[in-house]
Tab-separated table of C-alpha atoms and ligand atoms in Angstrom:
chain	number	residue	atom	x	y	z
A	1	MET	CA	-25.961	-63.721	-18.078
A	2	ASN	CA	-22.482	-62.177	-17.200
A	3	LEU	CA	-23.510	-58.692	-15.532
A	4	ASP	CA	-19.520	-57.909	-14.931
A	5	LYS	CA	-18.419	-58.519	-18.879
A	6	LEU	CA	-22.122	-56.223	-19.627
A	7	LEU	CA	-20.477	-53.402	-17.117
A	8	ASN	CA	-16.964	-53.667	-18.855
A	9	ASP	CA	-18.793	-53.744	-22.319
A	10	PHE	CA	-20.284	-51.013	-21.731
A	11	GLN	CA	-17.289	-48.702	-20.399
A	12	LYS	CA	-15.841	-49.390	-24.018
A	13	ASP	CA	-18.665	-48.228	-25.380
A	14	LEU	CA	-18.963	-45.009	-23.294
A	15	SER	CA	-15.152	-44.348	-23.728
A	16	LYS	CA	-15.585	-44.168	-27.460
A	17	THR	CA	-18.639	-42.082	-27.833
A	18	LYS	CA	-17.612	-38.309	-28.258
A	19	LYS	CA	-20.650	-36.666	-28.874
A	20	SER	CA	-23.461	-35.593	-26.973
A	21	ASP	CA	-25.943	-37.886	-29.756
A	22	GLY	CA	-24.165	-40.814	-29.150
A	23	LEU	CA	-24.643	-40.702	-25.031
A	24	GLU	CA	-28.139	-40.469	-26.169
A	25	GLU	CA	-27.870	-43.799	-28.267
A	26	LEU	CA	-25.739	-45.477	-25.626
A	27	ARG	CA	-28.288	-44.679	-22.913
A	28	ILE	CA	-31.216	-45.996	-25.182
A	29	LYS	CA	-28.737	-49.286	-25.973
A	30	TYR	CA	-28.273	-50.158	-22.391
A	31	LEU	CA	-31.213	-48.286	-20.565
A	32	GLY	CA	-33.786	-48.183	-23.383
A	33	ARG	CA	-37.311	-48.820	-22.094
A	34	LYS	CA	-38.226	-51.794	-24.747
A	35	LYS	CA	-35.026	-52.734	-26.045
A	36	GLY	CA	-32.486	-51.677	-24.100
A	37	ILE	CA	-30.086	-54.345	-22.463
A	38	LEU	CA	-30.656	-53.766	-18.968
A	39	THR	CA	-34.533	-53.974	-19.351
A	40	LYS	CA	-34.490	-56.938	-21.608
A	41	ILE	CA	-32.584	-59.139	-18.528
A	42	THR	CA	-34.765	-57.575	-15.917
A	43	ALA	CA	-38.010	-59.210	-18.040
A	44	THR	CA	-36.018	-62.548	-17.596
A	45	ILE	CA	-36.015	-62.575	-13.949
A	46	PRO	CA	-39.290	-63.842	-13.206
A	47	SER	CA	-38.940	-67.125	-15.610
A	48	LEU	CA	-35.898	-68.351	-13.630
A	49	THR	CA	-35.947	-70.788	-11.258
A	50	ALA	CA	-35.562	-69.569	-7.503
A	51	ASP	CA	-32.180	-70.993	-7.484
A	52	GLU	CA	-31.218	-69.497	-10.535
A	53	ARG	CA	-32.876	-66.377	-9.036
A	54	GLY	CA	-31.026	-65.695	-5.954
A	55	GLY	CA	-29.592	-61.975	-5.425
A	56	VAL	CA	-30.117	-61.348	-9.346
A	57	GLY	CA	-32.698	-58.795	-8.950
A	58	THR	CA	-30.206	-56.900	-6.915
A	59	LYS	CA	-26.884	-57.151	-9.090
A	60	VAL	CA	-29.195	-56.101	-12.122
A	61	ARG	CA	-30.435	-52.742	-10.154
A	62	LYS	CA	-26.558	-52.438	-9.078
A	63	ALA	CA	-25.632	-52.787	-12.710
A	64	ARG	CA	-28.035	-50.252	-13.838
A	65	ASP	CA	-27.782	-47.285	-10.973
A	66	ARG	CA	-24.211	-47.511	-12.263
A	67	ILE	CA	-24.634	-47.049	-15.968
A	68	GLU	CA	-26.947	-44.241	-15.116
A	69	ARG	CA	-24.619	-42.223	-13.211
A	70	LEU	CA	-21.582	-43.207	-15.485
A	71	LEU	CA	-24.210	-41.554	-18.122
A	72	GLU	CA	-24.942	-38.478	-16.383
A	73	GLU	CA	-21.253	-37.958	-15.436
A	74	ALA	CA	-20.326	-38.229	-18.855
A	75	ILE	CA	-23.755	-35.890	-20.085
A	76	ARG	CA	-22.470	-33.498	-17.556
A	77	ARG	CA	-19.155	-33.575	-18.501
A	78	ASP	CA	-20.031	-33.210	-22.115
A	79	LYS	CA	-22.368	-30.297	-21.166
A	80	ASP	CA	-19.430	-28.334	-19.326
A	81	SER	CA	-16.791	-28.405	-22.344
A	82	ARG	CA	-19.494	-26.555	-24.879
A	83	GLU	CA	-20.824	-24.223	-21.891
A	84	GLU	CA	-16.557	-23.197	-21.985
A	85	LYS	CA	-17.101	-21.612	-25.170
A	86	ILE	CA	-20.254	-19.252	-24.984
A	87	TYR	CA	-19.052	-16.120	-23.170
A	88	ASP	CA	-21.320	-13.220	-22.028
A	89	VAL	CA	-19.989	-10.262	-23.986
A	90	THR	CA	-22.293	-7.795	-21.886
A	91	ILE	CA	-20.979	-8.928	-18.837
A	92	PHE	CA	-18.868	-6.298	-17.050
A	93	GLY	CA	-15.047	-6.411	-17.237
A	94	ASN	CA	-12.305	-5.562	-14.738
A	95	LYS	CA	-11.052	-1.671	-15.564
A	96	VAL	CA	-7.393	-2.322	-16.366
A	97	ASP	CA	-5.320	0.741	-15.462
A	98	HIS	CA	-2.990	1.855	-18.016
A	99	GLY	CA	-0.651	4.595	-18.842
A	100	ARG	CA	-1.076	6.886	-21.499
A	101	LEU	CA	0.939	10.363	-23.190
A	102	HIS	CA	1.283	13.341	-20.911
A	103	PRO	CA	-0.361	15.860	-22.933
A	104	ILE	CA	2.745	17.800	-23.754
A	105	SER	CA	4.108	14.506	-25.197
A	106	LEU	CA	0.800	14.394	-27.488
A	107	VAL	CA	1.347	17.838	-28.776
A	108	ILE	CA	4.751	17.324	-29.537
A	109	GLU	CA	3.719	13.742	-31.543
A	110	ASP	CA	1.178	16.268	-33.051
A	111	ILE	CA	3.993	18.274	-34.013
A	112	LYS	CA	6.582	15.709	-35.206
A	113	GLU	CA	3.411	14.996	-37.726
A	114	ILE	CA	2.855	17.998	-39.178
A	115	PHE	CA	6.526	18.110	-40.115
A	116	HIS	CA	7.552	14.612	-40.685
A	117	TYR	CA	5.189	15.711	-43.782
A	118	LEU	CA	7.376	18.032	-45.084
A	119	GLY	CA	10.644	15.689	-44.554
A	120	PHE	CA	11.412	16.728	-41.262
A	121	VAL	CA	13.369	14.046	-39.058
A	122	TRP	CA	13.940	14.718	-35.500
A	123	THR	CA	16.316	13.912	-32.335
A	124	ASP	CA	17.444	14.388	-29.008
A	125	GLY	CA	20.086	16.057	-27.479
A	126	PRO	CA	21.713	17.223	-24.084
A	127	GLU	CA	20.073	19.170	-21.404
A	128	VAL	CA	23.296	19.764	-19.501
A	129	GLU	CA	25.471	22.001	-22.277
A	130	SER	CA	28.286	24.124	-22.737
A	131	ASP	CA	28.490	27.529	-22.646
A	132	PHE	CA	30.105	27.267	-25.661
A	133	TYR	CA	27.101	25.631	-27.342
A	134	ASN	CA	24.282	26.980	-25.793
A	135	PHE	CA	25.861	30.367	-26.557
A	136	GLN	CA	29.233	31.085	-28.267
A	137	MET	CA	28.557	29.157	-31.213
A	138	LEU	CA	24.691	30.761	-31.409
A	139	ASN	CA	26.686	34.483	-32.072
A	140	ILE	CA	26.190	35.171	-28.281
A	141	PRO	CA	29.702	35.771	-26.722
A	142	PRO	CA	30.497	35.885	-23.372
A	143	ASN	CA	28.983	39.362	-21.882
A	144	HIS	CA	26.648	39.510	-24.793
A	145	PRO	CA	23.362	41.228	-23.301
A	146	ALA	CA	21.260	38.427	-24.805
A	147	ARG	CA	22.307	36.169	-22.083
A	148	ASP	CA	20.783	38.189	-19.705
A	149	THR	CA	17.185	37.248	-20.672
A	150	GLN	CA	18.141	33.552	-20.606
A	151	GLN	CA	18.449	33.667	-17.070
A	152	THR	CA	21.056	31.077	-16.595
A	153	TYR	CA	21.589	27.958	-14.394
A	154	TYR	CA	25.174	27.589	-14.224
A	155	ILE	CA	26.700	23.761	-13.335
A	156	ASP	CA	30.777	25.578	-13.509
A	157	GLU	CA	31.554	28.371	-15.489
A	158	ASN	CA	31.849	26.349	-18.802
A	159	THR	CA	28.206	24.272	-18.465
A	160	VAL	CA	25.283	25.007	-18.449
A	161	LEU	CA	21.932	23.580	-18.161
A	162	ARG	CA	20.843	24.550	-21.856
A	163	THR	CA	18.258	27.830	-21.889
A	164	HIS	CA	16.996	26.797	-25.198
A	165	THR	CA	17.158	24.055	-27.743
A	166	SER	CA	18.894	26.075	-30.285
A	167	ASN	CA	22.381	24.500	-28.837
A	168	MET	CA	21.296	21.589	-31.159
A	169	GLN	CA	21.562	23.588	-34.224
A	170	ILE	CA	25.060	24.103	-33.519
A	171	ARG	CA	25.232	20.004	-32.872
A	172	PHE	CA	22.986	18.640	-35.577
A	173	LEU	CA	24.978	20.751	-38.082
A	174	LYS	CA	28.319	19.809	-36.841
A	175	GLN	CA	27.424	16.193	-37.240
A	176	HIS	CA	24.995	16.439	-40.601
A	177	LYS	CA	26.116	18.137	-43.817
A	178	PRO	CA	23.370	20.508	-45.734
A	179	PRO	CA	20.404	19.723	-46.954
A	180	ILE	CA	18.871	19.885	-43.486
A	181	ARG	CA	15.575	19.348	-42.684
A	182	ALA	CA	15.324	18.358	-38.245
A	183	LEU	CA	13.159	18.867	-35.182
A	184	PHE	CA	14.728	18.975	-31.483
A	185	PRO	CA	11.898	18.647	-29.028
A	186	GLY	CA	13.352	18.615	-25.316
A	187	ARG	CA	13.417	20.315	-21.923
A	188	VAL	CA	15.297	24.002	-21.064
A	189	TYR	CA	15.776	25.424	-17.792
A	190	ARG	CA	15.690	29.126	-16.855
A	191	ARG	CA	15.598	31.098	-13.550
A	192	ASP	CA	12.231	31.795	-12.957
A	193	MET	CA	10.546	31.908	-10.276
A	194	PRO	CA	7.101	29.446	-10.934
A	195	ASP	CA	4.032	30.725	-11.333
A	196	ALA	CA	0.814	30.142	-14.088
A	197	THR	CA	3.049	31.105	-16.739
A	198	HIS	CA	6.707	30.459	-15.696
A	199	LEU	CA	8.433	27.201	-14.178
A	200	PRO	CA	12.127	27.111	-14.016
A	201	SER	CA	12.114	23.954	-16.077
A	202	PHE	CA	9.753	23.478	-19.837
A	203	TYR	CA	9.809	22.289	-23.335
A	204	GLN	CA	11.085	23.520	-26.528
A	205	LEU	CA	10.882	22.340	-29.862
A	206	GLU	CA	13.631	23.770	-32.342
A	207	GLY	CA	13.442	23.417	-36.069
A	208	LEU	CA	15.862	23.965	-38.589
A	209	LEU	CA	15.957	23.839	-42.293
A	210	VAL	CA	19.574	24.460	-43.808
A	211	ASP	CA	19.344	24.115	-48.272
A	212	LYS	CA	20.929	26.061	-51.030
A	213	HIS	CA	17.859	27.932	-51.650
A	214	ALA	CA	15.869	28.695	-48.539
A	215	SER	CA	14.160	31.577	-47.826
A	216	MET	CA	11.990	33.839	-45.163
A	217	THR	CA	8.601	33.252	-47.300
A	218	ASP	CA	9.567	29.422	-47.345
A	219	LEU	CA	10.025	30.212	-43.134
A	220	LEU	CA	6.528	31.988	-43.337
A	221	GLY	CA	4.906	29.728	-45.454
A	222	VAL	CA	5.708	26.858	-43.282
A	223	LEU	CA	4.655	28.486	-40.340
A	224	ASP	CA	1.600	29.378	-41.612
A	225	PHE	CA	1.333	25.755	-42.691
A	226	PHE	CA	1.953	24.531	-39.562
A	227	ALA	CA	-0.080	27.010	-37.710
A	228	LYS	CA	-2.958	25.910	-39.776
A	229	ARG	CA	-2.572	22.460	-39.130
A	230	PHE	CA	-2.134	22.259	-35.532
A	231	PHE	CA	-4.928	24.846	-34.559
A	232	GLY	CA	-7.378	24.194	-37.745
A	233	GLN	CA	-7.744	25.615	-41.386
A	234	GLN	CA	-9.311	29.348	-40.014
A	235	THR	CA	-6.198	30.041	-37.639
A	236	LYS	CA	-4.902	33.455	-38.617
A	237	VAL	CA	-0.724	33.850	-38.130
A	238	ARG	CA	0.951	37.052	-38.246
A	239	VAL	CA	4.989	37.762	-37.454
A	240	TYR	CA	6.527	41.099	-36.394
A	241	GLY	CA	10.187	41.435	-36.700
A	242	HIS	CA	12.394	40.825	-33.436
A	243	HIS	CA	15.908	39.914	-32.374
A	244	PHE	CA	17.796	36.604	-31.893
A	245	PRO	CA	22.092	36.898	-32.248
A	246	TYR	CA	21.288	33.642	-34.275
A	247	THR	CA	19.335	34.453	-36.600
A	248	GLU	CA	18.734	37.605	-39.169
A	249	PRO	CA	16.516	38.788	-39.712
A	250	SER	CA	14.389	37.959	-36.857
A	251	ILE	CA	10.221	37.050	-36.313
A	252	GLU	CA	8.531	36.262	-33.101
A	253	VAL	CA	5.144	34.552	-34.703
A	254	GLU	CA	1.404	34.902	-32.993
A	255	VAL	CA	-1.864	33.192	-34.244
A	256	LEU	CA	-5.108	34.622	-33.277
A	257	HIS	CA	-6.961	32.806	-30.688
A	258	PRO	CA	-11.189	33.205	-30.718
A	259	LYS	CA	-10.955	34.070	-27.448
A	260	LYS	CA	-7.404	35.402	-25.642
A	261	GLY	CA	-6.415	37.199	-28.893
A	262	TRP	CA	-3.005	37.352	-30.411
A	263	ILE	CA	-0.711	34.581	-28.664
A	264	GLU	CA	2.921	34.370	-29.205
A	265	ILE	CA	4.074	30.794	-30.089
A	266	MET	CA	7.577	30.891	-31.335
A	267	GLY	CA	10.815	33.011	-32.253
A	268	ALA	CA	12.107	32.196	-35.918
A	269	GLY	CA	14.714	33.737	-38.145
A	270	MET	CA	17.117	33.162	-40.864
A	271	VAL	CA	20.046	31.258	-39.624
A	272	HIS	CA	23.094	33.948	-39.012
A	273	PRO	CA	25.721	33.685	-41.169
A	274	ASN	CA	28.039	33.257	-38.459
A	275	VAL	CA	26.417	30.726	-36.980
A	276	LEU	CA	26.534	28.487	-40.402
A	277	LYS	CA	30.216	29.711	-40.083
A	278	ASN	CA	31.098	28.456	-36.635
A	279	VAL	CA	29.993	25.050	-38.080
A	280	GLY	CA	31.867	24.944	-41.324
A	281	VAL	CA	29.022	25.480	-43.756
A	282	ASP	CA	29.754	28.312	-46.133
A	283	PRO	CA	27.331	31.106	-46.065
A	284	ARG	CA	27.588	31.754	-49.447
A	285	LYS	CA	26.509	28.523	-50.888
A	286	TYR	CA	23.776	27.957	-48.104
A	287	ARG	CA	20.790	29.476	-46.338
A	288	GLY	CA	18.997	28.472	-43.441
A	289	TRP	CA	16.136	29.384	-40.944
A	290	ALA	CA	14.843	28.260	-37.541
A	291	PHE	CA	12.455	28.429	-35.197
A	292	GLY	CA	11.981	27.733	-31.410
A	293	MET	CA	8.382	27.302	-30.226
A	294	GLY	CA	6.745	26.335	-26.543
A	295	PRO	CA	4.931	23.252	-27.061
A	296	ASP	CA	3.404	23.953	-23.257
A	297	ARG	CA	2.082	27.065	-24.340
A	298	LEU	CA	0.919	25.003	-27.238
A	299	VAL	CA	-0.953	22.244	-24.696
A	300	MET	CA	-2.387	25.098	-22.712
A	301	LEU	CA	-4.077	26.838	-25.859
A	302	ARG	CA	-4.806	23.786	-27.005
A	303	TYR	CA	-7.087	22.344	-24.453
A	304	GLY	CA	-7.404	25.653	-22.619
A	305	ILE	CA	-5.165	25.246	-19.929
A	306	GLU	CA	-4.686	28.316	-17.351
A	307	ASP	CA	-1.841	27.245	-15.086
A	308	LEU	CA	1.083	25.704	-16.649
A	309	ARG	CA	2.070	24.333	-13.096
A	310	ILE	CA	-0.596	21.571	-13.620
A	311	LEU	CA	1.368	20.026	-16.508
A	312	TYR	CA	4.096	19.530	-14.085
A	313	SER	CA	1.875	18.330	-11.325
A	314	SER	CA	1.689	14.707	-11.844
A	315	SER	CA	-1.926	14.520	-10.655
A	316	ASN	CA	-4.056	11.792	-12.109
A	317	ASN	CA	-7.254	13.454	-11.830
A	318	PHE	CA	-6.136	16.001	-14.973
A	319	LEU	CA	-3.593	13.540	-16.637
A	320	ASP	CA	-6.864	10.677	-16.908
A	321	GLN	CA	-8.544	13.484	-19.007
A	322	PHE	CA	-6.330	12.869	-21.863
B	1	LIG	N1	15.854	29.952	-28.777
B	1	LIG	C1	14.866	31.153	-29.198
B	1	LIG	C2	14.133	30.938	-27.648
B	1	LIG	O1	14.317	30.197	-26.883
B	1	LIG	C3	13.920	30.685	-29.913
B	1	LIG	C4	14.327	30.797	-31.612
B	1	LIG	C5	14.858	29.026	-31.880
B	1	LIG	C6	14.472	31.716	-31.719
B	1	LIG	C7	15.276	29.459	-33.251
B	1	LIG	C8	14.983	32.311	-33.359
B	1	LIG	C9	15.390	30.768	-34.054
B	1	LIG	O2	13.422	31.966	-27.542
């Protein structure tokens, strides 16, 4: 009886066995209590002559030990490989910190979405702007009293930090032929002392439509549609006359807030014929309307925020709530 050959055979068998059932069959084949090969060999020992018997018992025991160990290892490996694929979904995961959109961005995205439905596109524009685009092309000549209300930061005589997003009416109309439907969200700057409702930099979102048949009633209908989409179907809107040099007639728009009463949310009006002329659009063929709203104000109304400054504070305690 050749125990080395036996061990060899076992190892060959083992390397061919993949499944758990196979391992059990292998155990029975070599170590089985009745018909196992080693069991049979052990059973022959007593019938050997004393000469033949020398050390055979020890050798057989060693072979059995070795086979048992190899089988155990194989069974453990097989079990491990199956357990790796079992997941406990009830175990708490590690909290992964991730960024999110700022409430002002969320509101701007909502406004875009509402106007996108009406066929509007949107684009960015420069915050450092020429006096020419920020004022003059918008029918606000030098020394015009309307400049006072804008409290402008001048970079030099001809360059300003834009005081409103209306500069984009000019820029867009210079580059695109009507019909036009566009939104211009972005930052604007005014020399204001910071307090709960004023900051020297804040957001505006401009809307502009220029077409052959644009009318004031369209504008009113669109703004009503917007307010209802944004604040809810029950929202009441009212407008009253105002003055902007670049719109005629001009209006201010208010929505009725359940707690705060009527709140102004934007200025608007029919684009002044001079503005159309300035950008080479014939005011006898085309008309336009425009509006400029304050997303910051809308954020405060929507989320019940009382102090504007928290929107610009970068406080995680605040931002984590959105
Ligand atoms: N530019 C105006 C403001 O800053 C808002 C406005 C935009 C008014 C477009 C009329 C038309 O208050």
